[in-house]
Amino acid sequence: MPVTGDHQLLKQLNRMALVRQVSTQPGLSRASLAEVLGLTKSTVSMLVRELMDEGWLVERDLIATGDVGRRATPLHLDPGRLALLGAEIGVDEVRVVATNLLGEVLDMRVLPYDESRDPAHCIELAAAGLLRLARRLGSGAGGGGARRVLGIGVGLHGGVDEMLGVLRYAPHLGWRNVDVDEQLRAHFAGTALEGLPLYMQNEANVAALAEFEFTGQSGTDPLVYLSIGYGVGAGVIVGDNLLTGLNGFAGEVGHAILQENGPVCSCGRRGCADALIGLASLPGMEKPSRAALERLVEQVAQGQHEACAAVAAAGGQLGVLLNNLWVAFDPMAIVIGGPALRLGDALVEPACRVLAAYADAAMLSAPELRTSRFGADAVAIGAAALARHRLTRPLDLQSMARRTDKAGRHKPAYFLQ
């Protein structure tokens, strides 16, 4: 329901504050929530009742406190009645998932492209996959009863204008200025997904949100997610918010210069991280594909000198980039993800050695370094996390809607929910 006044906005802010608090601290009682959020007990009770009726929250077993009177009832996110949809429109394929509010995967499909250079075909494939998942959720397929879809997120491989839903440039697909939002909405017209909240962001950004929203790591802030695929990108979370920059292109660390007068990058500069670390820079990857990556993985496993030396060199440059991200953001954790992790220790160990050497030289402790918990599904699950992240932060949506209006394009009313 659109917000039409300050009272409704305040109520929605309080509702979603309750949801976020229960997500961060599962098991809180109504009284504890009132104390933490500075709300009256009667307000919390009313809002909790609404959220339980809608499927956001659920009560669990009573807590024995030892006090006289009614015992506290712990609240948790309800995993059983609502769903989020996420899609990765990738370089080789579309990957779509349905998750519950906790990020647990309910259903998933992987759909290879017939022609990756045709954005309309790839977007249509993503829409078809999302619609199929929505139909299964609505019918209760897989058990557990029918679920209501709250929103849809999309992860895209390139620079994204989230306010307009436009993919500005995807270098490894060759796409420019593709209105993904408009095309998806056209495919959703007349279906169960018509009018639902739809959000999109760069693939590294949504993968960062998967780690932040769905792993109990909300206390890990700042958080940097480094995605290493055919190129290199980063998603950065600071102060509970995704850092997107003035034009939405923050985190394009693939074009940070690591080596003066180094190899030429696709952007025209020399010595970029993309040209030194990205899979497209490695032997046999002139035309990046999953098959080419698997051949490289096999060559490294067999100990072929050229492949091993190239991957080790890329790992050393990765360590330099990790150091630069550390000093730039001082994160609690850096998470490494993306297809390049198929190379395993051959890539990661040299990076860890370089980062440790920098830390020793500075007599400092490097941030926690770990790999993604979601593997190949990180972007698709992260897209679902993007939907939850935006829906539970109404002020962010209002700010985005105002900026979009100034840019001359209307955003749907759900941006003011």
Coordinates of C-alpha atoms in Angstrom, one line a residue:
M1 CA 0.0 0.0 0.0
P2 CA 1.5 3.4 -1.0
V3 CA 2.4 5.7 1.9
T4 CA 0.2 8.8 1.7
G5 CA 1.2 10.6 4.9
D6 CA 3.7 10.9 7.7
H7 CA 1.7 8.6 10.0
Q8 CA 1.7 5.7 7.5
L9 CA 5.4 6.2 6.8
L10 CA 6.2 6.2 10.5
K11 CA 4.2 3.0 10.9
Q12 CA 6.0 1.3 8.0
L13 CA 9.4 2.4 9.4
N14 CA 8.6 0.9 12.7
R15 CA 7.3 -2.3 11.2
M16 CA 10.4 -2.9 9.1
A17 CA 12.6 -1.8 12.1
L18 CA 11.0 -4.7 14.0
V19 CA 11.7 -7.1 11.1
R20 CA 15.3 -6.1 10.8
Q21 CA 15.9 -6.3 14.6
V22 CA 14.4 -9.8 14.7
S23 CA 16.5 -10.8 11.8
T24 CA 19.7 -9.6 13.6
Q25 CA 18.7 -10.9 17.0
P26 CA 16.3 -13.9 16.5
G27 CA 14.4 -14.8 19.7
L28 CA 13.7 -11.4 21.1
S29 CA 10.5 -10.9 22.9
R30 CA 8.0 -8.1 22.4
A31 CA 9.2 -6.4 25.6
S32 CA 12.8 -6.6 24.5
L33 CA 11.9 -5.2 21.1
A34 CA 10.2 -2.3 22.7
E35 CA 13.2 -1.6 24.8
V36 CA 15.7 -1.9 22.0
L37 CA 13.8 0.2 19.5
G38 CA 12.4 2.8 21.9
L39 CA 8.8 2.0 21.2
T40 CA 5.9 1.4 23.6
K41 CA 4.9 -2.1 24.4
S42 CA 1.4 -1.6 23.0
T43 CA 2.8 -0.3 19.7
V44 CA 5.1 -3.3 19.4
S45 CA 2.3 -5.7 20.2
M46 CA 0.1 -4.2 17.5
L47 CA 2.8 -4.2 14.9
V48 CA 3.9 -7.7 15.7
R49 CA 0.4 -9.0 15.4
E50 CA 0.1 -7.4 11.9
L51 CA 3.5 -8.9 10.9
M52 CA 2.6 -12.3 12.1
D53 CA -0.7 -12.2 10.2
E54 CA 1.2 -11.2 7.0
G55 CA 3.8 -14.0 7.4
W56 CA 6.8 -11.9 8.3
L57 CA 7.2 -13.1 11.9
V58 CA 6.4 -16.3 13.9
E59 CA 6.4 -17.2 17.6
R60 CA 8.5 -20.0 18.9
D61 CA 8.6 -21.8 22.3
L62 CA 8.1 -19.8 25.4
I63 CA 11.2 -18.6 27.3
A64 CA 11.3 -19.6 31.0
T65 CA 12.6 -16.4 32.7
G66 CA 11.9 -17.4 36.3
D67 CA 9.8 -14.2 36.8
V68 CA 6.3 -14.2 38.1
G69 CA 3.6 -13.6 35.4
R70 CA 3.3 -14.2 31.7
R71 CA 6.5 -15.7 30.2
A72 CA 8.2 -14.0 27.2
T73 CA 7.5 -15.4 23.8
P74 CA 10.5 -15.3 21.4
L75 CA 9.9 -14.0 17.9
H76 CA 11.7 -15.1 14.7
L77 CA 11.4 -14.4 11.0
D78 CA 8.8 -16.8 9.6
P79 CA 10.4 -19.2 7.1
G80 CA 7.2 -20.8 5.9
R81 CA 4.8 -18.3 4.3
L82 CA 6.6 -15.6 2.3
A83 CA 9.2 -15.8 -0.5
L84 CA 11.7 -13.7 -2.4
L85 CA 12.8 -14.2 -6.0
G86 CA 16.3 -13.6 -7.3
A87 CA 17.9 -13.8 -10.7
E88 CA 21.4 -13.6 -12.0
I89 CA 21.5 -12.6 -15.6
G90 CA 25.1 -13.8 -16.1
V91 CA 27.6 -14.1 -18.9
D92 CA 26.8 -17.7 -19.8
E93 CA 23.4 -18.4 -18.3
V94 CA 20.5 -17.2 -16.2
R95 CA 20.2 -18.5 -12.7
V96 CA 16.9 -18.0 -10.8
V97 CA 16.1 -18.9 -7.2
A98 CA 13.3 -18.6 -4.7
T99 CA 14.2 -18.2 -1.1
N100 CA 12.3 -17.7 2.2
L101 CA 13.0 -14.7 4.4
L102 CA 16.0 -16.4 5.9
G103 CA 17.7 -16.9 2.5
E104 CA 17.1 -20.7 2.4
V105 CA 16.7 -21.8 -1.2
L106 CA 13.2 -23.2 -1.9
D107 CA 13.6 -23.7 -5.7
M108 CA 16.2 -23.0 -8.3
R109 CA 16.7 -23.2 -12.1
V110 CA 19.8 -22.7 -14.4
L111 CA 18.9 -21.7 -17.9
P112 CA 21.8 -21.5 -20.5
Y113 CA 21.7 -18.9 -23.2
D114 CA 21.2 -19.6 -26.9
E115 CA 22.7 -16.3 -27.8
S116 CA 24.4 -14.2 -25.0
R117 CA 24.9 -11.2 -27.2
D118 CA 21.1 -10.7 -27.5
P119 CA 19.9 -8.9 -24.3
A120 CA 16.2 -9.3 -25.2
H121 CA 16.6 -13.1 -25.4
C122 CA 18.5 -13.3 -22.1
I123 CA 16.0 -11.1 -20.2
E124 CA 13.1 -13.1 -21.6
L125 CA 14.8 -16.2 -20.4
A126 CA 15.1 -14.7 -16.9
A127 CA 11.5 -13.6 -16.9
A128 CA 10.3 -17.1 -17.9
G129 CA 12.4 -18.7 -15.1
L130 CA 11.1 -16.3 -12.5
L131 CA 7.5 -16.8 -13.6
R132 CA 7.9 -20.6 -13.4
L133 CA 9.2 -20.3 -9.9
A134 CA 6.3 -18.0 -8.9
R135 CA 3.8 -20.4 -10.3
R136 CA 5.3 -23.3 -8.3
L137 CA 5.4 -21.1 -5.1
G138 CA 1.7 -20.1 -5.6
S139 CA 0.6 -23.7 -6.1
G140 CA 2.5 -25.0 -3.1
A141 CA 4.7 -27.3 -5.2
G142 CA 7.4 -28.9 -3.1
G143 CA 5.3 -29.0 0.0
G144 CA 4.8 -26.6 2.8
G145 CA 1.8 -24.8 1.2
A146 CA 1.5 -21.8 -1.1
R147 CA 3.7 -18.8 -0.5
R148 CA 3.3 -15.1 -1.3
V149 CA 6.2 -13.5 -3.2
L150 CA 7.2 -10.2 -1.6
G151 CA 9.6 -8.9 -4.3
I152 CA 12.1 -9.7 -7.0
G153 CA 15.8 -8.9 -7.2
V154 CA 18.1 -9.1 -10.3
G155 CA 21.9 -9.2 -10.3
L156 CA 23.6 -7.9 -13.5
H157 CA 27.2 -8.2 -14.7
G158 CA 28.1 -4.5 -15.3
G159 CA 27.4 -1.0 -14.2
V160 CA 23.8 -0.6 -13.1
D161 CA 21.7 2.5 -12.6
E162 CA 19.5 1.1 -9.9
M163 CA 17.1 4.0 -9.8
L164 CA 16.2 3.6 -13.5
G165 CA 16.7 -0.2 -13.8
V166 CA 19.1 0.3 -16.7
L167 CA 22.3 -1.8 -17.3
R168 CA 24.7 0.9 -18.5
Y169 CA 27.5 -1.4 -19.7
A170 CA 28.3 -5.1 -19.4
P171 CA 31.8 -5.4 -20.9
H172 CA 31.8 -9.3 -21.1
L173 CA 28.4 -9.4 -22.7
G174 CA 28.8 -6.4 -25.0
W175 CA 25.5 -4.8 -23.7
R176 CA 25.1 -1.0 -23.4
N177 CA 22.1 1.0 -22.0
V178 CA 19.7 -2.0 -21.7
D179 CA 16.5 -1.1 -19.9
V180 CA 16.2 -4.4 -17.9
D181 CA 13.5 -3.0 -15.7
E182 CA 11.2 -2.1 -18.6
Q183 CA 11.7 -5.4 -20.4
L184 CA 11.1 -7.6 -17.3
R185 CA 7.9 -5.6 -16.5
A186 CA 6.6 -6.2 -20.0
H187 CA 7.1 -9.9 -19.6
F188 CA 5.4 -9.8 -16.1
A189 CA 2.3 -8.0 -17.4
G190 CA -0.8 -10.0 -16.8
T191 CA 1.0 -12.5 -14.5
A192 CA 1.3 -13.1 -10.8
L193 CA 4.5 -11.0 -10.8
E194 CA 2.9 -7.9 -12.3
G195 CA 3.3 -4.9 -10.1
L196 CA 5.6 -6.6 -7.6
P197 CA 8.6 -4.7 -6.3
L198 CA 11.5 -5.2 -8.7
Y199 CA 15.1 -4.2 -7.9
M200 CA 18.4 -4.6 -9.7
Q201 CA 22.0 -4.1 -8.9
N202 CA 25.5 -5.1 -10.0
E203 CA 26.4 -8.7 -9.3
A204 CA 29.1 -8.0 -6.7
N205 CA 26.8 -5.7 -4.8
V206 CA 24.0 -8.3 -4.5
A207 CA 26.5 -11.0 -3.6
A208 CA 27.7 -8.7 -0.8
L209 CA 24.1 -8.4 0.4
A210 CA 23.7 -12.2 0.4
E211 CA 26.6 -12.4 2.9
F212 CA 25.2 -9.5 4.9
E213 CA 21.4 -10.3 5.0
F214 CA 21.4 -14.1 5.0
T215 CA 24.3 -15.4 7.0
G216 CA 23.8 -13.8 10.4
Q217 CA 26.7 -11.5 9.6
S218 CA 24.9 -8.2 10.0
G219 CA 27.4 -7.4 12.7
T220 CA 30.2 -7.7 10.1
D221 CA 30.1 -4.1 9.0
P222 CA 32.0 -2.8 7.0
L223 CA 31.9 -5.8 4.7
V224 CA 33.7 -6.0 1.3
Y225 CA 32.7 -8.7 -1.2
L226 CA 35.2 -9.2 -4.0
S227 CA 33.9 -10.9 -7.1
I228 CA 36.4 -12.5 -9.4
G229 CA 35.0 -13.7 -12.7
Y230 CA 35.9 -12.7 -16.2
G231 CA 36.4 -9.3 -14.7
V232 CA 36.8 -8.1 -11.1
G233 CA 34.2 -6.1 -9.0
A234 CA 33.5 -5.4 -5.4
G235 CA 30.4 -4.9 -3.3
V236 CA 30.9 -2.7 -0.2
I237 CA 28.5 -2.4 2.8
V238 CA 29.2 0.5 5.2
G239 CA 26.8 1.5 8.0
D240 CA 24.1 -1.0 7.1
N241 CA 23.9 0.4 3.6
L242 CA 25.2 -0.7 0.2
L243 CA 27.8 1.8 -1.0
T244 CA 26.8 2.6 -4.6
G245 CA 28.4 6.0 -5.2
L246 CA 27.0 9.1 -6.9
N247 CA 26.0 7.3 -10.1
G248 CA 25.7 3.8 -8.8
F249 CA 29.1 2.6 -10.1
A250 CA 31.0 2.3 -6.8
G251 CA 32.9 -0.9 -6.4
E252 CA 34.3 -1.0 -10.0
V253 CA 37.6 -2.1 -8.6
G254 CA 38.4 -4.0 -11.7
H255 CA 39.7 -0.7 -13.1
A256 CA 41.8 0.1 -10.1
I257 CA 45.4 0.4 -11.4
L258 CA 47.7 -2.2 -9.8
Q259 CA 50.6 -2.1 -12.2
E260 CA 51.8 1.0 -14.0
N261 CA 52.2 0.4 -17.8
G262 CA 50.8 -3.1 -17.2
P263 CA 48.8 -5.1 -19.8
V264 CA 46.1 -3.2 -21.7
C265 CA 42.6 -3.5 -20.1
S266 CA 39.3 -3.6 -22.1
C267 CA 38.6 -0.1 -20.7
G268 CA 41.7 1.3 -22.5
R269 CA 43.8 1.8 -19.4
R270 CA 46.9 -0.3 -18.6
G271 CA 47.5 -2.4 -15.5
C272 CA 43.9 -2.6 -14.3
A273 CA 42.9 -5.4 -11.9
D274 CA 40.7 -6.8 -14.6
A275 CA 43.7 -7.2 -16.9
L276 CA 45.8 -8.8 -14.2
I277 CA 43.4 -10.9 -12.1
G278 CA 40.2 -11.4 -14.1
L279 CA 39.7 -14.8 -15.8
A280 CA 39.7 -13.1 -19.2
S281 CA 43.3 -12.3 -18.7
L282 CA 44.4 -15.9 -18.1
P283 CA 45.8 -18.4 -20.7
G284 CA 43.1 -20.0 -22.9
M285 CA 40.4 -17.5 -21.8
E286 CA 40.4 -15.2 -24.8
K287 CA 36.8 -16.1 -25.3
P288 CA 35.6 -16.5 -21.7
S289 CA 33.2 -19.4 -21.0
R290 CA 32.5 -22.0 -18.5
A291 CA 34.2 -24.6 -20.7
A292 CA 37.4 -22.5 -21.0
L293 CA 37.5 -22.1 -17.2
E294 CA 37.1 -25.9 -16.7
R295 CA 40.0 -26.4 -19.1
L296 CA 42.2 -24.0 -17.1
V297 CA 41.2 -25.7 -13.8
E298 CA 42.2 -29.0 -15.3
Q299 CA 45.6 -27.6 -16.5
V300 CA 46.3 -26.3 -13.1
A301 CA 45.4 -29.6 -11.5
Q302 CA 47.8 -31.4 -13.8
G303 CA 50.6 -28.9 -12.9
Q304 CA 51.0 -27.4 -16.4
H305 CA 53.7 -24.8 -16.0
E306 CA 52.2 -21.9 -18.0
A307 CA 48.8 -22.2 -16.4
C308 CA 50.1 -22.6 -12.9
A309 CA 52.5 -19.6 -13.3
A310 CA 49.7 -17.4 -14.7
V311 CA 47.3 -18.3 -11.9
A312 CA 50.0 -17.7 -9.3
A313 CA 50.8 -14.3 -10.8
A314 CA 47.1 -13.4 -10.8
G315 CA 46.9 -14.5 -7.1
G316 CA 49.8 -12.2 -6.2
Q317 CA 48.1 -9.3 -7.8
L318 CA 44.9 -10.3 -6.0
G319 CA 46.8 -9.9 -2.7
V320 CA 47.7 -6.3 -3.8
L321 CA 44.1 -5.6 -4.5
L322 CA 43.0 -7.1 -1.1
N323 CA 45.5 -4.8 0.6
N324 CA 44.1 -1.8 -1.2
L325 CA 40.5 -2.7 -0.2
W326 CA 41.7 -3.2 3.3
V327 CA 43.2 0.3 3.7
A328 CA 40.4 1.9 1.8
F329 CA 37.5 0.6 3.8
D330 CA 39.0 -1.0 7.0
P331 CA 36.4 -3.8 6.8
M332 CA 35.7 -6.4 9.4
A333 CA 35.7 -9.0 6.7
I334 CA 36.6 -9.4 3.0
V335 CA 34.7 -12.2 1.2
I336 CA 36.0 -13.6 -2.1
G337 CA 33.6 -15.1 -4.5
G338 CA 33.0 -15.6 -8.2
P339 CA 33.8 -18.3 -10.8
A340 CA 37.6 -17.9 -10.3
L341 CA 37.3 -19.7 -6.9
R342 CA 37.2 -22.9 -9.1
L343 CA 40.9 -22.4 -9.2
G344 CA 41.1 -22.9 -5.4
D345 CA 44.3 -22.6 -3.5
A346 CA 46.3 -22.0 -6.7
L347 CA 44.8 -18.5 -6.8
V348 CA 43.9 -17.8 -3.1
E349 CA 47.1 -18.9 -1.4
P350 CA 49.4 -16.4 -3.2
A351 CA 46.9 -13.7 -2.4
C352 CA 46.9 -14.6 1.3
R353 CA 50.7 -14.6 1.4
V354 CA 50.9 -11.1 -0.2
L355 CA 48.2 -9.7 2.1
A356 CA 49.9 -11.3 5.2
A357 CA 53.3 -9.7 4.1
Y358 CA 51.7 -6.3 3.9
A359 CA 50.1 -6.8 7.3
D360 CA 53.4 -7.9 8.9
A361 CA 55.2 -4.9 7.4
A362 CA 52.6 -2.5 8.9
M363 CA 52.5 -4.5 12.2
L364 CA 48.7 -4.7 11.8
S365 CA 46.1 -7.5 11.8
A366 CA 44.6 -8.0 8.4
P367 CA 40.8 -8.3 8.2
E368 CA 39.1 -11.7 8.2
L369 CA 39.4 -13.2 4.7
R370 CA 36.9 -15.9 3.7
T371 CA 35.2 -17.3 0.6
S372 CA 31.6 -16.9 -0.2
R373 CA 29.1 -19.2 1.6
F374 CA 26.8 -19.5 -1.4
G375 CA 29.2 -20.6 -4.1
A376 CA 27.8 -20.5 -7.7
D377 CA 24.5 -19.3 -6.3
A378 CA 25.9 -16.2 -4.6
V379 CA 24.5 -13.7 -7.1
A380 CA 21.1 -15.2 -7.5
I381 CA 20.6 -15.5 -3.8
G382 CA 22.1 -12.1 -3.4
A383 CA 19.4 -10.7 -5.7
A384 CA 16.8 -12.1 -3.4
A385 CA 18.7 -10.5 -0.5
L386 CA 18.5 -7.2 -2.4
A387 CA 14.8 -7.4 -2.4
R388 CA 14.7 -8.0 1.3
H389 CA 17.2 -5.3 1.9
R390 CA 15.3 -2.7 0.0
L391 CA 11.8 -3.7 1.3
T392 CA 12.9 -3.5 4.9
R393 CA 14.4 0.0 4.5
P394 CA 11.5 2.3 3.5
L395 CA 13.5 5.5 3.8
D396 CA 16.0 4.2 1.2
L397 CA 13.1 3.6 -1.2
Q398 CA 11.7 7.1 -0.7
S399 CA 15.2 8.6 -1.4
M400 CA 15.5 6.5 -4.5
A401 CA 12.1 7.5 -5.7
R402 CA 12.8 11.2 -5.2
R403 CA 16.1 11.0 -7.1
T404 CA 14.4 9.0 -9.9
D405 CA 11.6 11.6 -10.3
K406 CA 14.3 14.3 -10.6
A407 CA 15.9 12.3 -13.4
G408 CA 12.6 12.4 -15.2
R409 CA 11.3 8.8 -14.8
H410 CA 8.5 7.7 -12.6
K411 CA 9.0 4.8 -10.2
P412 CA 6.1 2.6 -9.1
A413 CA 4.2 3.3 -5.9
Y414 CA 5.7 0.4 -4.0
F415 CA 8.9 2.5 -3.8
L416 CA 6.9 4.4 -1.1
Q417 CA 5.7 1.4 0.8

